[in-house]
Short mmCIF file of C-alpha atoms in Angstrom, two decimals:
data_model
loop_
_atom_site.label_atom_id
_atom_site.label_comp_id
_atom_site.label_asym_id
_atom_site.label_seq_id
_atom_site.Cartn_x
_atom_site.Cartn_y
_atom_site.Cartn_z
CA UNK A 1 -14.11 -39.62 6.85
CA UNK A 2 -12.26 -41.32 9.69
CA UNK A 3 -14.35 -40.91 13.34
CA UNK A 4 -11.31 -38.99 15.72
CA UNK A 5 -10.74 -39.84 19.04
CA UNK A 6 -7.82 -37.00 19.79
CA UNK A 7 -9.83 -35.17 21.80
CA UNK A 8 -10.96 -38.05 23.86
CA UNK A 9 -7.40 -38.06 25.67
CA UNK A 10 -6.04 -35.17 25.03
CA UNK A 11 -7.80 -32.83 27.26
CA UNK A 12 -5.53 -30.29 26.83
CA UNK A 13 -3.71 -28.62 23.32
CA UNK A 14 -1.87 -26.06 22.69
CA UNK A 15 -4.52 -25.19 19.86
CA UNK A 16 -7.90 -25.29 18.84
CA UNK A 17 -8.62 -23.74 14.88
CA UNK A 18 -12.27 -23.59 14.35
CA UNK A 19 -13.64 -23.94 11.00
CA UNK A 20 -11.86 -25.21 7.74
CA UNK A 21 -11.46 -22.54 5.70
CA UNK A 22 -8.42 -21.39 3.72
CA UNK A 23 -6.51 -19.62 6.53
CA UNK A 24 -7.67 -22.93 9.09
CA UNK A 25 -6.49 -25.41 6.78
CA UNK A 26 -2.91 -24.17 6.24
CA UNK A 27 -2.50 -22.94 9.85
CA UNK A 28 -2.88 -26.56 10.78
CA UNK A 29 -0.38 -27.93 8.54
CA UNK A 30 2.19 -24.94 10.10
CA UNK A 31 1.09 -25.59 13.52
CA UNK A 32 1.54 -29.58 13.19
CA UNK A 33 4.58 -29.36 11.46
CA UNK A 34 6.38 -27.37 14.53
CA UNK A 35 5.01 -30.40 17.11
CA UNK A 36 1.87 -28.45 18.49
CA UNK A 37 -1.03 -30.58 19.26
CA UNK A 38 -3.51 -28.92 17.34
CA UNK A 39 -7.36 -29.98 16.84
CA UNK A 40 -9.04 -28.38 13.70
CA UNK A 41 -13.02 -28.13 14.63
CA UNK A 42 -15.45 -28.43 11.74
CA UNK A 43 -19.30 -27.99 12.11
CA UNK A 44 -19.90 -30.15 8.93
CA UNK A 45 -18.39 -32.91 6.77
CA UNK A 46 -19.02 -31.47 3.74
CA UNK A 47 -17.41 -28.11 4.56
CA UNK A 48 -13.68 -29.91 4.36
CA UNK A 49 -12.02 -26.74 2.68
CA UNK A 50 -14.02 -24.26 3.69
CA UNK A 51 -17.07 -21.99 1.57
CA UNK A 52 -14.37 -21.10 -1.34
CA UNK A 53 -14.82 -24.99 -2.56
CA UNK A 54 -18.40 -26.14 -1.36
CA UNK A 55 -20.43 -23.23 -2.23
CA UNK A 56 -18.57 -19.96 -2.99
CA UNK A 57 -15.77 -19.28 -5.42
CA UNK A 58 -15.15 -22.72 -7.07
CA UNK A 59 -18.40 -23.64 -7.49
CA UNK A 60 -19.20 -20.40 -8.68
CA UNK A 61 -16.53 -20.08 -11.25
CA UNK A 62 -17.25 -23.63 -12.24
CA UNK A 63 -20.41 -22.76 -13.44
CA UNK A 64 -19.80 -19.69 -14.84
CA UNK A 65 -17.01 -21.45 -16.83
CA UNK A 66 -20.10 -23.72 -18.39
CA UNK A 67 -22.66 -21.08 -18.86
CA UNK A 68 -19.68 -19.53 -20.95
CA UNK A 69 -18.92 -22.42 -23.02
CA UNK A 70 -22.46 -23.48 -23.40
CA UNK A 71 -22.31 -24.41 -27.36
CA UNK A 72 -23.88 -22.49 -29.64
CA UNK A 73 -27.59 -23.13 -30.61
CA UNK A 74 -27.40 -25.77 -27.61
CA UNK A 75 -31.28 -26.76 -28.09
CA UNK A 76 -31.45 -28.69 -24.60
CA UNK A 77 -30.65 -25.96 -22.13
CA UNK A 78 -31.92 -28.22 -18.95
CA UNK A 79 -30.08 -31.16 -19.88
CA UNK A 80 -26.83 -28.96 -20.25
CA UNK A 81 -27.22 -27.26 -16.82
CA UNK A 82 -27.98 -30.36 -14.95
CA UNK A 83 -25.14 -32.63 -16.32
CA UNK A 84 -23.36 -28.57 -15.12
CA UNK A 85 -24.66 -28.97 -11.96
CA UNK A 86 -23.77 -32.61 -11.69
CA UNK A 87 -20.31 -32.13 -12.95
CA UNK A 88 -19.50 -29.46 -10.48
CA UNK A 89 -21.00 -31.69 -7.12
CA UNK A 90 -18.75 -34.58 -7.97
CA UNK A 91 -15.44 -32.44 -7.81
CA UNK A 92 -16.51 -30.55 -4.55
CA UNK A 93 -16.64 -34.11 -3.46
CA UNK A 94 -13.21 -35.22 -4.72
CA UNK A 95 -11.83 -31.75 -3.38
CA UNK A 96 -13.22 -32.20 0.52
CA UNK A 97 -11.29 -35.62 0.52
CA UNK A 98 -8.62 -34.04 -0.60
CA UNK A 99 -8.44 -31.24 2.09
CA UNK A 100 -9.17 -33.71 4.31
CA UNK A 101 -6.44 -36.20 4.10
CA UNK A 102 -4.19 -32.45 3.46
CA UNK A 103 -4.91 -31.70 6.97
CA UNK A 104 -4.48 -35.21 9.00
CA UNK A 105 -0.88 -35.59 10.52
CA UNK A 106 0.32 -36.69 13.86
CA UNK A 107 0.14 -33.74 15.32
CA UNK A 108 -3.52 -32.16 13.76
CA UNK A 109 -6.86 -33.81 14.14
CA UNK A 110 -9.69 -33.18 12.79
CA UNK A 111 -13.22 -33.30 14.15
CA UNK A 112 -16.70 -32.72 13.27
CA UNK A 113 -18.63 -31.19 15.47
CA UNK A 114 -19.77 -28.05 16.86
CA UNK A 115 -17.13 -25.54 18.94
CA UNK A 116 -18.02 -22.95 21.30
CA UNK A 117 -16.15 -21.24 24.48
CA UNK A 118 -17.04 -22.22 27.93
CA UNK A 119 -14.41 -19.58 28.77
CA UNK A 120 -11.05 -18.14 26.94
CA UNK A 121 -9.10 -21.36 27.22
CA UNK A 122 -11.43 -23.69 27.16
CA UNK A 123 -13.44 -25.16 24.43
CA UNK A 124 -16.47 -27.45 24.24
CA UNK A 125 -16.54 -29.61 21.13
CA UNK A 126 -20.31 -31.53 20.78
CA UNK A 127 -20.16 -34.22 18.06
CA UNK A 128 -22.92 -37.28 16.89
CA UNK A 129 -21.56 -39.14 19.56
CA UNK A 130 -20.09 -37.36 22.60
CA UNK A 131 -18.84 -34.16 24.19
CA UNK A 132 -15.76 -33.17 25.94
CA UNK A 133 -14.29 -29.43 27.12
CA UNK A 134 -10.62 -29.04 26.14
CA UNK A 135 -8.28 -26.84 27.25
CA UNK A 136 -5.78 -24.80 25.04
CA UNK A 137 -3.26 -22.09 24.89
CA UNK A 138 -4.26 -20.72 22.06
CA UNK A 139 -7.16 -20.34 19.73
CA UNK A 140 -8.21 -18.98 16.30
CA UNK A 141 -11.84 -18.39 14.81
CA UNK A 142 -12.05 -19.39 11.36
CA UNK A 143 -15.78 -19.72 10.82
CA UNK A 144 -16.52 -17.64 7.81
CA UNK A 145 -19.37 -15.78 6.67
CA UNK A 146 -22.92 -16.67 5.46
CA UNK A 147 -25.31 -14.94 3.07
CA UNK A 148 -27.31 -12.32 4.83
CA UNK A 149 -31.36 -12.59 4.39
CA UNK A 150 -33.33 -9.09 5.00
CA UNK A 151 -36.33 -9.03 7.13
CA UNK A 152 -38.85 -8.89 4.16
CA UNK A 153 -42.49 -10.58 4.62
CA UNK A 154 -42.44 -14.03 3.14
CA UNK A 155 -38.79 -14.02 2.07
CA UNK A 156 -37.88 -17.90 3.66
CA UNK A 157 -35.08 -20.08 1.79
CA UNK A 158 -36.83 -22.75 1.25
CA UNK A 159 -38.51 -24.26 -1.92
CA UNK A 160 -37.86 -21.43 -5.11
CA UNK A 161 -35.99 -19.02 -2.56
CA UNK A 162 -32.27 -19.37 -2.49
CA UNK A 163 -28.94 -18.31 -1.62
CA UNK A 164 -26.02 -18.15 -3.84
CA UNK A 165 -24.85 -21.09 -1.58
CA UNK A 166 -28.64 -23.33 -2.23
CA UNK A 167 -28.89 -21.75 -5.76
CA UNK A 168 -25.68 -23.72 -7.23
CA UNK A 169 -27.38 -26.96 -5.93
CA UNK A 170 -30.43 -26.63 -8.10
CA UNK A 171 -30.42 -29.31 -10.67
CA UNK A 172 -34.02 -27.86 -12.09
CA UNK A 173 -33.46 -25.51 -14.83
CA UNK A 174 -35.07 -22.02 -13.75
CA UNK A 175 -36.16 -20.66 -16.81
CA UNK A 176 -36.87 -17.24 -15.17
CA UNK A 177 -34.80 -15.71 -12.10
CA UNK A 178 -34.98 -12.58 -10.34
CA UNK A 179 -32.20 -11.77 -8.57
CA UNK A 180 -32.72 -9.58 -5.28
CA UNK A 181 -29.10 -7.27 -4.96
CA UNK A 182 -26.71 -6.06 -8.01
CA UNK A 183 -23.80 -5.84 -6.12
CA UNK A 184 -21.01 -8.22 -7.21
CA UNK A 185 -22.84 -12.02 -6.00
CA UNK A 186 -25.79 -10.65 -7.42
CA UNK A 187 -24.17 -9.25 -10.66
CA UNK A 188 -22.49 -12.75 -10.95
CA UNK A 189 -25.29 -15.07 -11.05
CA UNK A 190 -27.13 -12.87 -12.90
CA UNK A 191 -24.48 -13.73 -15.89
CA UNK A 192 -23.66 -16.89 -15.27
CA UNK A 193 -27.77 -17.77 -15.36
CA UNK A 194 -27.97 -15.32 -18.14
CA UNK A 195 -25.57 -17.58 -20.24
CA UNK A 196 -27.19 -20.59 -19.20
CA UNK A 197 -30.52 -19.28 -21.51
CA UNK A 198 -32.59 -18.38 -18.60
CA UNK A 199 -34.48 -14.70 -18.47
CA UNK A 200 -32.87 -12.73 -15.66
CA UNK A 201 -34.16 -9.71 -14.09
CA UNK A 202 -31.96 -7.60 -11.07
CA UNK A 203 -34.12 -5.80 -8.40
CA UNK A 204 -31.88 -3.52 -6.56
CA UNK A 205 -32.12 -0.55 -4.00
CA UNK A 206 -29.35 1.59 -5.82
CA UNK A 207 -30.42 4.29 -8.32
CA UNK A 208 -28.04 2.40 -10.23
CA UNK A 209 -25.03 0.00 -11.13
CA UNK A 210 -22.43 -0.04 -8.79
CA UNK A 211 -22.65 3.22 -6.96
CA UNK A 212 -19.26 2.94 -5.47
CA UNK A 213 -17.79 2.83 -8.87
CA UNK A 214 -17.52 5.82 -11.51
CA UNK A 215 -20.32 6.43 -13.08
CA UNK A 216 -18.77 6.02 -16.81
CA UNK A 217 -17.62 2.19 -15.54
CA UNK A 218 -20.34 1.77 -14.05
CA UNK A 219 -22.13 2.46 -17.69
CA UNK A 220 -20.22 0.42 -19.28
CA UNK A 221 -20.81 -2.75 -16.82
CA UNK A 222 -24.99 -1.84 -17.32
CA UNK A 223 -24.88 -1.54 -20.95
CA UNK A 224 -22.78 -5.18 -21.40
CA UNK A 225 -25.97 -6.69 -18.74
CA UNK A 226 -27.95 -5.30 -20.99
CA UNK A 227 -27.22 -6.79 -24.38
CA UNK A 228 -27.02 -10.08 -22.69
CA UNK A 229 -30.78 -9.58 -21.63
CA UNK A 230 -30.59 -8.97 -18.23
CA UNK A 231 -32.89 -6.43 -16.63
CA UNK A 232 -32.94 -4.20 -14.36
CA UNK A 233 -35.46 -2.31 -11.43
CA UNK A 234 -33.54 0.31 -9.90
CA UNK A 235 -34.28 2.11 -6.52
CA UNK A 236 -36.51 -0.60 -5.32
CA UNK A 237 -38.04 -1.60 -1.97
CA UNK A 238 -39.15 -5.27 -2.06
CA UNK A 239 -42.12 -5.36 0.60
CA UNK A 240 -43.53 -8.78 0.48
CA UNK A 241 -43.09 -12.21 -1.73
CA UNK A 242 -44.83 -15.19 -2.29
CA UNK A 243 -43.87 -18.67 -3.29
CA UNK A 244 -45.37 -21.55 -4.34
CA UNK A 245 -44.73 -25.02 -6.60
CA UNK A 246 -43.72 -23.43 -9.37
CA UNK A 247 -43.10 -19.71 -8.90
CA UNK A 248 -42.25 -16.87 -6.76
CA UNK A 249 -44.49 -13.36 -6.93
CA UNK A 250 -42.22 -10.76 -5.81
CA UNK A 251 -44.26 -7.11 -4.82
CA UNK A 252 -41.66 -3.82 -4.72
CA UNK A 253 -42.19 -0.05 -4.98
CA UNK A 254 -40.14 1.70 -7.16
CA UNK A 255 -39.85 5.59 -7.55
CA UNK A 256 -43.10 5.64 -5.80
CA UNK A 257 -44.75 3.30 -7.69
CA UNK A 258 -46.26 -0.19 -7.12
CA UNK A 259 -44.70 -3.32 -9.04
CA UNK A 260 -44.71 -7.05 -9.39
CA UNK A 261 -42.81 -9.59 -10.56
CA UNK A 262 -42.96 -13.78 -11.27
CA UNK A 263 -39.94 -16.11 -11.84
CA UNK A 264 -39.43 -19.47 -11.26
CA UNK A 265 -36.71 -18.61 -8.24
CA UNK A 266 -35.50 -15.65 -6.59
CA UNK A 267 -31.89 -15.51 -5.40
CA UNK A 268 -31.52 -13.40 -2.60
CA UNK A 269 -28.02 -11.61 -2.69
CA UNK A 270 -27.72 -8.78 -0.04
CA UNK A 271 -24.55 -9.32 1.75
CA UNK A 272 -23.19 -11.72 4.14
CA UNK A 273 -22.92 -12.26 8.08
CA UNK A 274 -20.52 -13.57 9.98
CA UNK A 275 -20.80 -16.90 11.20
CA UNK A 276 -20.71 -16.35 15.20
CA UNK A 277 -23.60 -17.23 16.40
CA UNK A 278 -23.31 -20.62 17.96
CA UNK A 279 -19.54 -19.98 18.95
CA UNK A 280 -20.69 -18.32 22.33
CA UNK A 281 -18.38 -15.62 22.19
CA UNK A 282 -19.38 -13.61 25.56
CA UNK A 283 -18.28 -16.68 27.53
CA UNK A 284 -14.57 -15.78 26.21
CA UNK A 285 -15.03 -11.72 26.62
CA UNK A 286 -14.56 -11.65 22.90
CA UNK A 287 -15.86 -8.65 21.59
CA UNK A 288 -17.52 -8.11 17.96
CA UNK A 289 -18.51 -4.79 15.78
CA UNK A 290 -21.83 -3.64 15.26
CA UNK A 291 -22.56 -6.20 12.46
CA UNK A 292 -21.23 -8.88 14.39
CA UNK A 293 -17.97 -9.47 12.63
CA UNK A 294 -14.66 -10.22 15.38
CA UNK A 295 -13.15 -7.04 15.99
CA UNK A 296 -9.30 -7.63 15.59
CA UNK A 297 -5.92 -5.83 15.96
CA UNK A 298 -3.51 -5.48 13.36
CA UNK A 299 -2.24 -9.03 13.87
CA UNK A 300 -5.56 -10.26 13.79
CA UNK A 301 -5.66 -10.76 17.48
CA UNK A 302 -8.82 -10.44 19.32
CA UNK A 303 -9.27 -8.16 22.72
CA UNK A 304 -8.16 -11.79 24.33
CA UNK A 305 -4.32 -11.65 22.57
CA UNK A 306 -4.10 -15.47 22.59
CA UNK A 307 -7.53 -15.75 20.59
CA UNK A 308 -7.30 -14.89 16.42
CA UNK A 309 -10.05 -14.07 13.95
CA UNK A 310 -8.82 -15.17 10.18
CA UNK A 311 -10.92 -15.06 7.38
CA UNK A 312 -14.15 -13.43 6.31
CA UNK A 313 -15.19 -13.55 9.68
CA UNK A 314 -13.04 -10.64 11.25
CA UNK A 315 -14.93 -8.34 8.71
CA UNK A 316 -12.24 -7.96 6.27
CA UNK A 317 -12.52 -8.44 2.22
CA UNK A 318 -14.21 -11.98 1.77
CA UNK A 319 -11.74 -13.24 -0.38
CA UNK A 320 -9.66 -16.50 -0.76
CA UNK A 321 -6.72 -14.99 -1.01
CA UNK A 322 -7.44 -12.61 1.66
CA UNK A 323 -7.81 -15.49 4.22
CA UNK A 324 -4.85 -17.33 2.66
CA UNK A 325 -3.13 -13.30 3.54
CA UNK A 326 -4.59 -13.72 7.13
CA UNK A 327 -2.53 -17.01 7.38
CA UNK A 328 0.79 -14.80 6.46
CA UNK A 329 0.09 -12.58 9.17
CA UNK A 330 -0.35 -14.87 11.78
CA UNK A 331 2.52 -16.93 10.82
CA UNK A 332 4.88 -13.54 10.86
CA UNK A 333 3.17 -12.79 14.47
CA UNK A 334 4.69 -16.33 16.00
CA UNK A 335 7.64 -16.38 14.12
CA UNK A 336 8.98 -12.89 14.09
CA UNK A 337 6.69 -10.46 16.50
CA UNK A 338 4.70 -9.51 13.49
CA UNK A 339 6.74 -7.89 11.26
CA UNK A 340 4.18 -8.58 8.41
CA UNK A 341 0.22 -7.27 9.13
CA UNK A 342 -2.36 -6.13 8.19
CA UNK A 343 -0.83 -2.44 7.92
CA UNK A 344 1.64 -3.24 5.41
CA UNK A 345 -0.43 -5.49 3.36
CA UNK A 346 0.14 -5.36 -0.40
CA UNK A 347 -2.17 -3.28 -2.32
CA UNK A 348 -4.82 -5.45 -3.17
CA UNK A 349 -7.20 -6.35 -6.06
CA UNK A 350 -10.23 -8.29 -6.65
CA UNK A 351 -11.89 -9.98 -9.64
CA UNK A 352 -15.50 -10.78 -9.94
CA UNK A 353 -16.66 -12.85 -12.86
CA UNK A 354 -19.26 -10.59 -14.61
CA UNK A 355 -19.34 -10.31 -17.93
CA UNK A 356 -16.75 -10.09 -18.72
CA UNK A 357 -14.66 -10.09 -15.35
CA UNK A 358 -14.25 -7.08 -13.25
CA UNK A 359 -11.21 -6.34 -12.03
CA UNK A 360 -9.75 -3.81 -9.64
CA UNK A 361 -7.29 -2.41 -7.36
CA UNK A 362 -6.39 0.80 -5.74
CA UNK A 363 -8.92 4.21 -5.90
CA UNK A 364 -11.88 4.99 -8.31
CA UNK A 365 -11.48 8.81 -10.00
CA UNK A 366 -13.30 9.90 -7.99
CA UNK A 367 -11.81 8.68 -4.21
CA UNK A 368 -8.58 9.94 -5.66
CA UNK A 369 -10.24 13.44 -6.13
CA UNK A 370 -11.63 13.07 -2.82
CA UNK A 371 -8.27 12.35 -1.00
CA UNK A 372 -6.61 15.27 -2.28
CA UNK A 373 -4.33 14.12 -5.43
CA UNK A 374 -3.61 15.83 -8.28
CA UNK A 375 -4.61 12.86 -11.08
CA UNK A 376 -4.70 11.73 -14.66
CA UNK A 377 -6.91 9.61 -15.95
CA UNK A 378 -6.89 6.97 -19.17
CA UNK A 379 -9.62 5.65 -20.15
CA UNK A 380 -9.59 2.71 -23.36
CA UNK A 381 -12.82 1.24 -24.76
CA UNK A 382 -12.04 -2.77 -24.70
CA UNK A 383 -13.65 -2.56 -28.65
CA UNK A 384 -9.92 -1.16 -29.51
CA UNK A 385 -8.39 -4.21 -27.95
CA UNK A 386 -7.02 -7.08 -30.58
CA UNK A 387 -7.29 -9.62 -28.27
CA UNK A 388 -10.78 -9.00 -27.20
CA UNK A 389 -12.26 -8.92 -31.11
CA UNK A 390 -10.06 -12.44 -31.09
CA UNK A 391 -12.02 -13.81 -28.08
CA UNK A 392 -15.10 -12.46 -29.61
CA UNK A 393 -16.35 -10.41 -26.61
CA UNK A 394 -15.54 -6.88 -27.13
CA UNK A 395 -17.82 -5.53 -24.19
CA UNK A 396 -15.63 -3.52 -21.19
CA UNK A 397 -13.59 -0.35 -20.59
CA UNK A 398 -10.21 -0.48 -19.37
CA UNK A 399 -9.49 2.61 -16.34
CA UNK A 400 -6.18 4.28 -15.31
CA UNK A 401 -5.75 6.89 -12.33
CA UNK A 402 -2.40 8.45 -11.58
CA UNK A 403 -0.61 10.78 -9.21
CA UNK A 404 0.40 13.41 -11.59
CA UNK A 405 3.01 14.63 -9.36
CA UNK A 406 4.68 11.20 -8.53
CA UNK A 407 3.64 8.83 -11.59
CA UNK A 408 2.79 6.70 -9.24
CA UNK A 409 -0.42 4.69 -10.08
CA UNK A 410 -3.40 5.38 -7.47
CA UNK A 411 -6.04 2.71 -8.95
CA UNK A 412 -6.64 0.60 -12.25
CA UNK A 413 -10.10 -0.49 -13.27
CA UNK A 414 -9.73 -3.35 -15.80
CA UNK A 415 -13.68 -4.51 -17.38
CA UNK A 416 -12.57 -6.96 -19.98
CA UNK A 417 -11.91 -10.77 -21.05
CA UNK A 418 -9.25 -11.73 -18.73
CA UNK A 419 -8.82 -8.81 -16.48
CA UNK A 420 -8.61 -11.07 -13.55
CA UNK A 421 -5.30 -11.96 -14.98
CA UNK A 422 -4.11 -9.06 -16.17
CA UNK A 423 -4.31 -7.20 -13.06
CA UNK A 424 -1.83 -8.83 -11.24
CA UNK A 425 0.51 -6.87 -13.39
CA UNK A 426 -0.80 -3.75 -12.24
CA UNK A 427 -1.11 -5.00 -8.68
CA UNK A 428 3.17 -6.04 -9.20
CA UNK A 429 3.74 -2.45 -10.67
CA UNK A 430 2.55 -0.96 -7.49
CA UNK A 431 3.42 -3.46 -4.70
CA UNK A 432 7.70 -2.13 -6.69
CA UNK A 433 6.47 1.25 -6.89
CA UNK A 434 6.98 2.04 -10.78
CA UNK A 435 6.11 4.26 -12.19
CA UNK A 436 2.75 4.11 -14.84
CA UNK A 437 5.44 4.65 -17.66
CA UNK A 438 6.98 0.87 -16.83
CA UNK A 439 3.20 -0.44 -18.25
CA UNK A 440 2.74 2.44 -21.24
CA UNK A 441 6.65 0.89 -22.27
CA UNK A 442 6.92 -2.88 -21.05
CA UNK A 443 7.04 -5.62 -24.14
CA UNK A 444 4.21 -7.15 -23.45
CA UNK A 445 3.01 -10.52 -25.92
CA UNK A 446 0.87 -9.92 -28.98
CA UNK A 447 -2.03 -10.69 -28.86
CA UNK A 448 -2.74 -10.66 -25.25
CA UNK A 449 -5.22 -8.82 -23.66
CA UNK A 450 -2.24 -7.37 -21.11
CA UNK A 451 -0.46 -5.15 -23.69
CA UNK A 452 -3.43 -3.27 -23.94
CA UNK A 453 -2.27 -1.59 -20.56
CA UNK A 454 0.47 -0.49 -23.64
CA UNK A 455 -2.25 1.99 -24.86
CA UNK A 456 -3.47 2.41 -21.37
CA UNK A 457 -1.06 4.13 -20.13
CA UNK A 458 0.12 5.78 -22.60
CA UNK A 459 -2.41 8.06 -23.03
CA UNK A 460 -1.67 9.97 -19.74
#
């Protein structure tokens, strides 16, 4: 990348983004493209794009998509998951050029180096080889979220110890892995690793599987983990581990007894953090929750209105798309006094790549029961789907809740091949308002795994 000298004369802009992320990237582009002199602040070259290409959901996916179509009998499991591995660094590489040279226009430069406030309008940016203060109208916090490390005796990433992010970048094949979380990271790797040929085991505080989901979906997600020969320790306290060369001794209580367990690494996967702490907020005034995240109005503005928070850092749903939303919002706030925010944001669904994918939008069964509606439920075993015996995975459970007085569709659990597809269609049925009798009678293709939402809904 280029060395940028921008900020060498221009001592004042009318913005400063910092961090490029999703929402940072495409805000630059806007701003440029109305004549703002904008400077886009990024702590590290190889973060062009933000964590969704360098070490969250592309990478991810990536290998996911290669533990899945790992070939059958495939004798030399290392060899496979390094050339994986390999394969997956080279096109972060092409992809951070690419965002790069996305961003760069006559009115946006970018530099790399570290931002923090010296008050509301004014910045300091600290690269390799100098340091300046610049002065701006306007400014919006883009720094993202990092994975979240507990305060457990011993637990350092370093060596066998990993993140999801340092995990990914692991060209050794770990022939064992414990996994510490089974939320949806942990759940995850836990596949993807699973499919690679390596023994996985999930150690997890929860009595079990996804306690904010129904217990019956939940079931169904622990009984597919299971058959791919992942295990589990439920309602465990991990008090102490211990790495060396070539392994990592894990000690936990569970149920009130002692346990230990070896692997070759342990991915730690217990939440994320917001990325704040070098940004030297309280020199602004700008205040934070509890956890840390940027407290923000409905337009995303901090308690300083000319200061934004976009993306996983203002504590909202760490998603692409939900940064790419945050974008939309701000846009609508400059062009049009906000007529789009975040209180009339689309309902909104997320995929995780278990196995199979996860997908979801709306209320469970049981938050519908708790928030008063009168429901119906579907349920529909994914074994009855045509598509799924075609793609030869017939694992999953496919979950309907409706307003019984209105028809209107409260929440759609989707566990199947595909489902991260599929629910868009559910998400497009709600965002128009239909009914649940426009998905039990739309002609859907044959054989899809969509017109199962046929049967679905139908059985209400």
């Amino acid at each position: 990348f280029p060395y940028t000298t921008l900020f060498r004369s221009n001592k004042k802009v009318d913005n400063i983004i910092i961090g490029f992320g999703k929402a940072g990237k495409i805000l630059a582009n806007y701003l440029g493209d109305k004549g703002e002199k904008t400077i886009l602040v990024e702590k590290s070259h190889e973060m062009c794009g933000g964590g969704y290409i360098n070490h969250g959901c592309f990478p991810s996916k990536f290998l996911a998509g290669r533990a899945y179509k790992k070939p059958e009998g495939e004798m030399n499991g290392e060899e496979y998951y390094r050339t994986s591995v390999e394969t997956k660094d080279e096109l972060i590489e092409e992809l951070n050029q690419e965002n790069y040279e996305e961003v760069i226009s006559n009115n946006v430069e970018v530099i790399f180096g570290l931002a923090s406030f010296k008050d509301e309008h004014t910045v300091n940016i600290k690269t390799a080889e100098e340091e300046c203060d610049v002065y701006t109208e306007r400014v919006f916090i883009n720094t993202g979220a990092s994975p979240f490390v507990p305060p457990i005796e011993g637990l350092k990433i370093e060596k066998r110890i990993h993140t999801n992010e340092t995990l990914m970048d692991l060209e050794e094949y770990p022939e064992t892995l414990a996994i510490l979380g089974g939320g949806i990271i942990g759940l995850e790797f836990a596949a993807t690793y699973a499919k690679f040929g390596s023994k996985v085991t999930v150690i997890d505080k929860a009595s079990r599987l996804l306690p904010k989901e129904d217990a019956d979906v939940a079931e169904e997600v622990f009984k597919s983990y299971k058959d791919l020969g992942v295990d589990f320790v439920f309602d465990a306290d991990v008090s102490k581990v211990e790495q060396d060369e070539s392994s990592v001794h894990i000690f936990y209580s569970s149920n009130g007894e002692k346990g230990e367990l070896r692997a070759n690494d342990f991915l730690v996967a217990t939440g994320r953090k917001p990325n704040v702490e070098e940004l030297k907020l309280e020199n602004a005034g700008i205040e934070s929750s509890d956890r840390g995240f940027i407290n923000v109005n409905k337009h995303l503005q901090t308690n300083k209105p000319h200061i934004f928070a976009i993306g996983d850092v203002n504590g909202g749903p760490q998603f692409t798309y939900v940064s790419l939303d945050d974008y939309r919002i701000v846009r609508s706030y400059l062009e049009d006094n906000g007529r789009y925010s975040r209180e009339n944001r689309q309902p909104m669904a997320n995929a995780a790549f278990l196995h199979p994918t996860f997908s979801k939008v709306g209320l469970t069964e049981t938050e519908a029961l708790e928030a008063g509606y009168n429901i119906k439920v579907s349920k529909l075993s994914a074994s009855d789907i045509i598509r799924a015996k075609i793609l030869g995975n017939t694992a999953g459970i496919y979950k309907a809740v409706v307003d019984a007085d209105t028809k209107q569709i409260l929440g759609v659990v989707l566990f199947g091949e595909d489902s991260h597809e599929v629910i868009n269609l559910v998400v497009m049925a709600m965002i128009m308002k239909q009914p649940y009798t426009m998905l039990a009678n739309h002609m859907f293709t044959h054989p899809s795994m969509a017109e199962a939402l046929n049967d679905l809904f139908s059985m209400i």
